[in-house]
mmCIF file of C-alpha atoms and ligand atoms in Angstrom:
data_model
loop_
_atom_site.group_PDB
_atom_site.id
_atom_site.type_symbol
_atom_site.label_atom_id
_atom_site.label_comp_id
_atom_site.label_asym_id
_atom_site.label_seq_id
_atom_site.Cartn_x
_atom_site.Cartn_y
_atom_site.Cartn_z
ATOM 1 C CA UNK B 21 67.255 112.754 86.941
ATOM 2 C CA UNK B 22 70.614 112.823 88.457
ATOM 3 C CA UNK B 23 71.447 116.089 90.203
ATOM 4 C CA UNK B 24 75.056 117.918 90.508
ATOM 5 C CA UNK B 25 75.732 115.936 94.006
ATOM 6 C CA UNK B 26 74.399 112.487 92.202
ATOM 7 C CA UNK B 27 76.821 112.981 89.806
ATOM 8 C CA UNK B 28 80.250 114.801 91.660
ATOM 9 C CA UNK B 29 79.476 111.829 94.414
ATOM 10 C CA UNK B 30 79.965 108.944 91.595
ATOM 11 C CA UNK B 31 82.936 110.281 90.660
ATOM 12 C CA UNK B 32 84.237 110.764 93.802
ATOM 13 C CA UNK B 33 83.844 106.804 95.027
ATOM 14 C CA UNK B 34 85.028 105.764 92.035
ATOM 15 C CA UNK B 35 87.551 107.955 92.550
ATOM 16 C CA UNK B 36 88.592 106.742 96.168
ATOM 17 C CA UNK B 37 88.218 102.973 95.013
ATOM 18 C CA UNK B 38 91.482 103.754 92.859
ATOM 19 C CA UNK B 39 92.741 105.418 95.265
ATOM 20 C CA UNK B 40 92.493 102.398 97.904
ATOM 21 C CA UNK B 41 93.737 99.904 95.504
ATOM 22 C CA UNK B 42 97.097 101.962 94.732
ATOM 23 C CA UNK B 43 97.333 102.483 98.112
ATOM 24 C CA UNK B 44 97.045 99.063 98.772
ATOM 25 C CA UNK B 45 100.432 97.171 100.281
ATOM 26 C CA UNK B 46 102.211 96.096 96.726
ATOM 27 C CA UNK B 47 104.373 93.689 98.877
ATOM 28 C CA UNK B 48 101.797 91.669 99.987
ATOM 29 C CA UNK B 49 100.399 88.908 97.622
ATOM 30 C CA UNK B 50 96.370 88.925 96.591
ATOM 31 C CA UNK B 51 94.851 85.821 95.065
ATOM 32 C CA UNK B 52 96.379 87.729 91.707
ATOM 33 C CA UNK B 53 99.377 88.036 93.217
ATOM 34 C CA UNK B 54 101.401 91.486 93.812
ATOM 35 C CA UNK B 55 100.327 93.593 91.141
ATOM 36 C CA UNK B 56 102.724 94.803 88.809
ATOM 37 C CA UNK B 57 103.969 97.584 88.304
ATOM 38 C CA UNK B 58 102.544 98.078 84.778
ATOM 39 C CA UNK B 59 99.067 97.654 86.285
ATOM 40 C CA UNK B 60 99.882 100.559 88.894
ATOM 41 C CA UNK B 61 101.555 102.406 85.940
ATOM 42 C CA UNK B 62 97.528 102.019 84.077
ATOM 43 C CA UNK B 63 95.769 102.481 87.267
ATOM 44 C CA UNK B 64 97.562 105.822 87.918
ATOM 45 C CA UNK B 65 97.065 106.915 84.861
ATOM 46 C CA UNK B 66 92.842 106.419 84.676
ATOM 47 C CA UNK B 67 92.915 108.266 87.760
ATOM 48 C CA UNK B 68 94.690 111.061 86.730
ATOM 49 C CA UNK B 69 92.650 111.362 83.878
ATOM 50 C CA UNK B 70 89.661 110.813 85.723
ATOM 51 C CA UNK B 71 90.222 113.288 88.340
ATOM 52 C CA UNK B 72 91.405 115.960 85.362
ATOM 53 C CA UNK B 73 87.985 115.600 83.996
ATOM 54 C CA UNK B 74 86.482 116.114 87.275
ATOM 55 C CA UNK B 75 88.217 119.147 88.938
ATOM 56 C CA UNK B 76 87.640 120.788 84.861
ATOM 57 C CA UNK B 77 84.429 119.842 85.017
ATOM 58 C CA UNK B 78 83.970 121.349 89.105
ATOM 59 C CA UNK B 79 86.287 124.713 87.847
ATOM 60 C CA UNK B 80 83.921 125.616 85.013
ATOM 61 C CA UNK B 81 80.704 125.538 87.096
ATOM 62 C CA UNK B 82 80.381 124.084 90.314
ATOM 63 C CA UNK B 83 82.918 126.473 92.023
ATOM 64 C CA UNK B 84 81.588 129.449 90.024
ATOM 65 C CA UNK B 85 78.107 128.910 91.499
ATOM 66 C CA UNK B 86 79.608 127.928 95.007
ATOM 67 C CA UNK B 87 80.812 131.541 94.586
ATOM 68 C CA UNK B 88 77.719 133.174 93.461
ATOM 69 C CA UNK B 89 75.019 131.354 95.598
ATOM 70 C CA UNK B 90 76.834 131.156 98.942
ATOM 71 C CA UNK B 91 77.880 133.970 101.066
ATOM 72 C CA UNK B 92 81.162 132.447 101.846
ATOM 73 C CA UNK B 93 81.661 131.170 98.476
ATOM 74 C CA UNK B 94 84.672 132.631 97.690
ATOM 75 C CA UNK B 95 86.565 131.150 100.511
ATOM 76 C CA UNK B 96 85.489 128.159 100.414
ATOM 77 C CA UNK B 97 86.147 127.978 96.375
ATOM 78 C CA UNK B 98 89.327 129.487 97.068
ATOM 79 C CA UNK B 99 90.712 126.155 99.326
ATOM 80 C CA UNK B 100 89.453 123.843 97.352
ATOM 81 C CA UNK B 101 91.147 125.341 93.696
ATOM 82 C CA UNK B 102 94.267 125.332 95.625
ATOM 83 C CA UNK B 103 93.996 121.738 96.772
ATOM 84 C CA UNK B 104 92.695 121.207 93.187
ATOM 85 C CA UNK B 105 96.098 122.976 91.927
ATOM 86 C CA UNK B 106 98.313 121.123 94.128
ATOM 87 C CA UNK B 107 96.813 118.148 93.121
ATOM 88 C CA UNK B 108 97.173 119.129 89.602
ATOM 89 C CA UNK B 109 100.488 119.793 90.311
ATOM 90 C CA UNK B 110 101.525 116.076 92.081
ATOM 91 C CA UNK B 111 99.156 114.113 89.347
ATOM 92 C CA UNK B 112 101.259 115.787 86.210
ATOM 93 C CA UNK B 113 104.484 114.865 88.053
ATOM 94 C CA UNK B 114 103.148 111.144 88.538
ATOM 95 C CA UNK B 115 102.389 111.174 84.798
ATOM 96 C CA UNK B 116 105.937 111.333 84.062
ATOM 97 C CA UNK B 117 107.196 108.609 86.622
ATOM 98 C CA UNK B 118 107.903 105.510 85.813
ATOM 99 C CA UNK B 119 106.472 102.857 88.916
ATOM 100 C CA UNK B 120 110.070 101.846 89.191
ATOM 101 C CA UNK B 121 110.756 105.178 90.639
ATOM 102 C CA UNK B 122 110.726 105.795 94.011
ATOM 103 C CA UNK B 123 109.286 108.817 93.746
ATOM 104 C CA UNK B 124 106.634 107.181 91.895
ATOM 105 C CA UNK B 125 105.319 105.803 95.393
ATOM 106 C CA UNK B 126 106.457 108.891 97.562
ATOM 107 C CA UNK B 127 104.611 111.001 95.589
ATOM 108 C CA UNK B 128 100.879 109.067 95.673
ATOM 109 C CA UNK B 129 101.577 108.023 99.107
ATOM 110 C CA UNK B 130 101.876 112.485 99.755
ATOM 111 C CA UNK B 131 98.699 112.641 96.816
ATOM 112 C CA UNK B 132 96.132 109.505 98.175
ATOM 113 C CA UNK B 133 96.047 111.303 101.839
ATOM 114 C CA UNK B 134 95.407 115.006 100.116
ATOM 115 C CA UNK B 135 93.205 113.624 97.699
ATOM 116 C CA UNK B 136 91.074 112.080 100.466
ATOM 117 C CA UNK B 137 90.971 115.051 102.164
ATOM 118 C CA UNK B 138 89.595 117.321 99.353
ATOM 119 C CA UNK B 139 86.632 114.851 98.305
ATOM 120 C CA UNK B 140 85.756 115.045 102.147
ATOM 121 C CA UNK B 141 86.185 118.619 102.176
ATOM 122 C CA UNK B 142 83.901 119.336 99.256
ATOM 123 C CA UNK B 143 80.894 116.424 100.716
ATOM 124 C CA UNK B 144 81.322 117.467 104.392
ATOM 125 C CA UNK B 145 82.012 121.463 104.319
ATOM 126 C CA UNK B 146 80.853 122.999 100.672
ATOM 127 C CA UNK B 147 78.005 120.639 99.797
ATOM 128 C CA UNK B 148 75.704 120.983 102.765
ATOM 129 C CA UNK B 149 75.623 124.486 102.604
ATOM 130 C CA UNK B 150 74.985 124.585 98.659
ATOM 131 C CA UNK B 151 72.435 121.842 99.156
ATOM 132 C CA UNK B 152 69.969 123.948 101.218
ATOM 133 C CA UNK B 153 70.457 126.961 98.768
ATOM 134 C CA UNK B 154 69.425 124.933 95.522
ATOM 135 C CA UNK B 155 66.390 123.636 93.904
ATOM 136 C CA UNK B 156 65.839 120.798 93.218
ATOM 137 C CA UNK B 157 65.581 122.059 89.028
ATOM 138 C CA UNK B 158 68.830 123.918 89.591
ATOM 139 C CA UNK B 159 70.725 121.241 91.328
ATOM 140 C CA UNK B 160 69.792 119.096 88.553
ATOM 141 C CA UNK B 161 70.686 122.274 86.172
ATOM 142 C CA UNK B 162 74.256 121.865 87.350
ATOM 143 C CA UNK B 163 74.270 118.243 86.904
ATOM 144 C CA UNK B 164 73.624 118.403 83.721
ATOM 145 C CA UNK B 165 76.462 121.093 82.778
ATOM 146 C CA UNK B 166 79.134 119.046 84.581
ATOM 147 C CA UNK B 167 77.941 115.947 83.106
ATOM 148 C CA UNK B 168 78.207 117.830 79.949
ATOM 149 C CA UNK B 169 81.731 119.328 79.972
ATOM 150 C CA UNK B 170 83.367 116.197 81.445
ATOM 151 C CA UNK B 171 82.544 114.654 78.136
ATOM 152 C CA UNK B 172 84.805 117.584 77.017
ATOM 153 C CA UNK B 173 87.292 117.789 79.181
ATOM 154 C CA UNK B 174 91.752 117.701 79.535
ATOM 155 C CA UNK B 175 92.510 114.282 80.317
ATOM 156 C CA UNK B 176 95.377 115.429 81.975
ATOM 157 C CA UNK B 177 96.520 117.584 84.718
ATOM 158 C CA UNK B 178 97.705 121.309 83.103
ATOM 159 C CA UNK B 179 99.042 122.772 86.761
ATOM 160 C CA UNK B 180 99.993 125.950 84.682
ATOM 161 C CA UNK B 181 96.543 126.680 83.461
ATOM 162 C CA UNK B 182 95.130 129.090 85.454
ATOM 163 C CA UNK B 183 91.891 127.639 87.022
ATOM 164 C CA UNK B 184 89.490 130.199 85.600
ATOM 165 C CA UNK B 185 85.749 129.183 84.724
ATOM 166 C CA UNK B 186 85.605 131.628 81.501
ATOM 167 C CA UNK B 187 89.328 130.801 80.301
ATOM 168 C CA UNK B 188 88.523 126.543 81.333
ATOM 169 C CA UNK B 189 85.073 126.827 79.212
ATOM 170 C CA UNK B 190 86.698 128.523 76.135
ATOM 171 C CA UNK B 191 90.381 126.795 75.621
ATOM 172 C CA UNK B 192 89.179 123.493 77.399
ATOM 173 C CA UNK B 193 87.772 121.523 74.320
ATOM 174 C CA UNK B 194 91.011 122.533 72.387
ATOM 175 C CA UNK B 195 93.165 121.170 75.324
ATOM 176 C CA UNK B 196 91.113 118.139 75.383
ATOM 177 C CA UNK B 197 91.506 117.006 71.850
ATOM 178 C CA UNK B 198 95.102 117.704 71.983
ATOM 179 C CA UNK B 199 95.378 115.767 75.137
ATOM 180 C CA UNK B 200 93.345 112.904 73.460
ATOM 181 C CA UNK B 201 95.818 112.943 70.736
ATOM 182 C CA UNK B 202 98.692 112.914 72.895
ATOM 183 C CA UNK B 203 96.819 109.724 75.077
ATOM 184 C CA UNK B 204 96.192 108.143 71.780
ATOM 185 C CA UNK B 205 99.845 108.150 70.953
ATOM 186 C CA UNK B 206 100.903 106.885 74.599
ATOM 187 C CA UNK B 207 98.206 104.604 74.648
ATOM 188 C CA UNK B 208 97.414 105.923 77.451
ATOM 189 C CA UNK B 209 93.703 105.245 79.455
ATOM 190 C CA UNK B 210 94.016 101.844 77.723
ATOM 191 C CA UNK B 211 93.866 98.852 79.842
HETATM 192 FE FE1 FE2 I 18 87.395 118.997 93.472
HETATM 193 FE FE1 FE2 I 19 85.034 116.705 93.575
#
């Protein structure tokens, strides 16, 4: 069974994959050709929503056991929730960009750097000191609830929310399904 590292590390490469491709030279033709700026539009979009479901899913209960299970916890939960927020805060002003913007491209090439940083941050600093301090049966524990609440999660970024486990677990699925409405309407997450 996967475990909570299994799981955060699949999202994370298919995280940085996106991330690589929209930082990719647009000037410069592929075999496709430059892509267009509809494409980047799309692409921007499944990785906000993929990396709202992700930081949700790492707010509700990977940072509150980082917190409870390592004696540094809170500091080291405490830098990564503010790179979260930050992020949170960049991705929901991308949302509302069109790629014809300028800011459109100042403002991922400010985000793919940060973002980078925070995925290493969490594999290189947080997760080999949380790796020698669970089971095997709670590692997989943990799996299981972020595997669970990502299914449940805002699809996009609320910056204004504070990031608080108990407050995350009981407004989330409400947020969600409003934010699935809303994504529905956009058609947004379609390709
Ligand atoms: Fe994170
Ligand atoms: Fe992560």
């Amino acid at each position: 069974m996967p475990d909570v590292f299994d799981i955060l590390r699949a999202d994370h490469r298919e995280i940085e994959q996106m991330l690589t491709v929209l930082g990719g030279d647009t000037t410069q033709a592929s075999p496709d050709g430059p892509m267009r700026p509809e494409t980047r539009k799309k692409l921007a979009e499944k990785l906000t929503i993929e990396s709202a479901k992700h930081e949700a899913a790492e707010e509700e209960y990977f940072w509150p056991t980082v917190r409870d299970r390592l004696p540094d916890g809170d500091r080291l939960a405490d830098h990564a929730v503010d790179q979260e927020t930050a992020a949170k805060q960049a991705l929901a002003r991308l949302d509302r960009l069109s790629p014809d913007d300028a800011e459109f491209d100042e403002l991922l090439s400010e985000y793919i750097p940060a973002a980078r940083e925070h995925i290493s941050y969490e594999e290189g600093t947080v997760w080999p000191a949380l790796q020698v301090q669970l089971t095997a049966a709670e590692a997989e524990e943990l799996g299981k609830n972020i595997a669970s609440a990502k299914k449940i999660a805002p699809t996009r970024p609320h910056p204004r929310t504070p990031p608080d486990p108990n407050l995350l677990k009981a407004a989330g699925p409400a947020v969600a399904a409003a934010d699935k409405v809303r994504d529905a309407l956009a058609g947004r997450g379609e390709n």
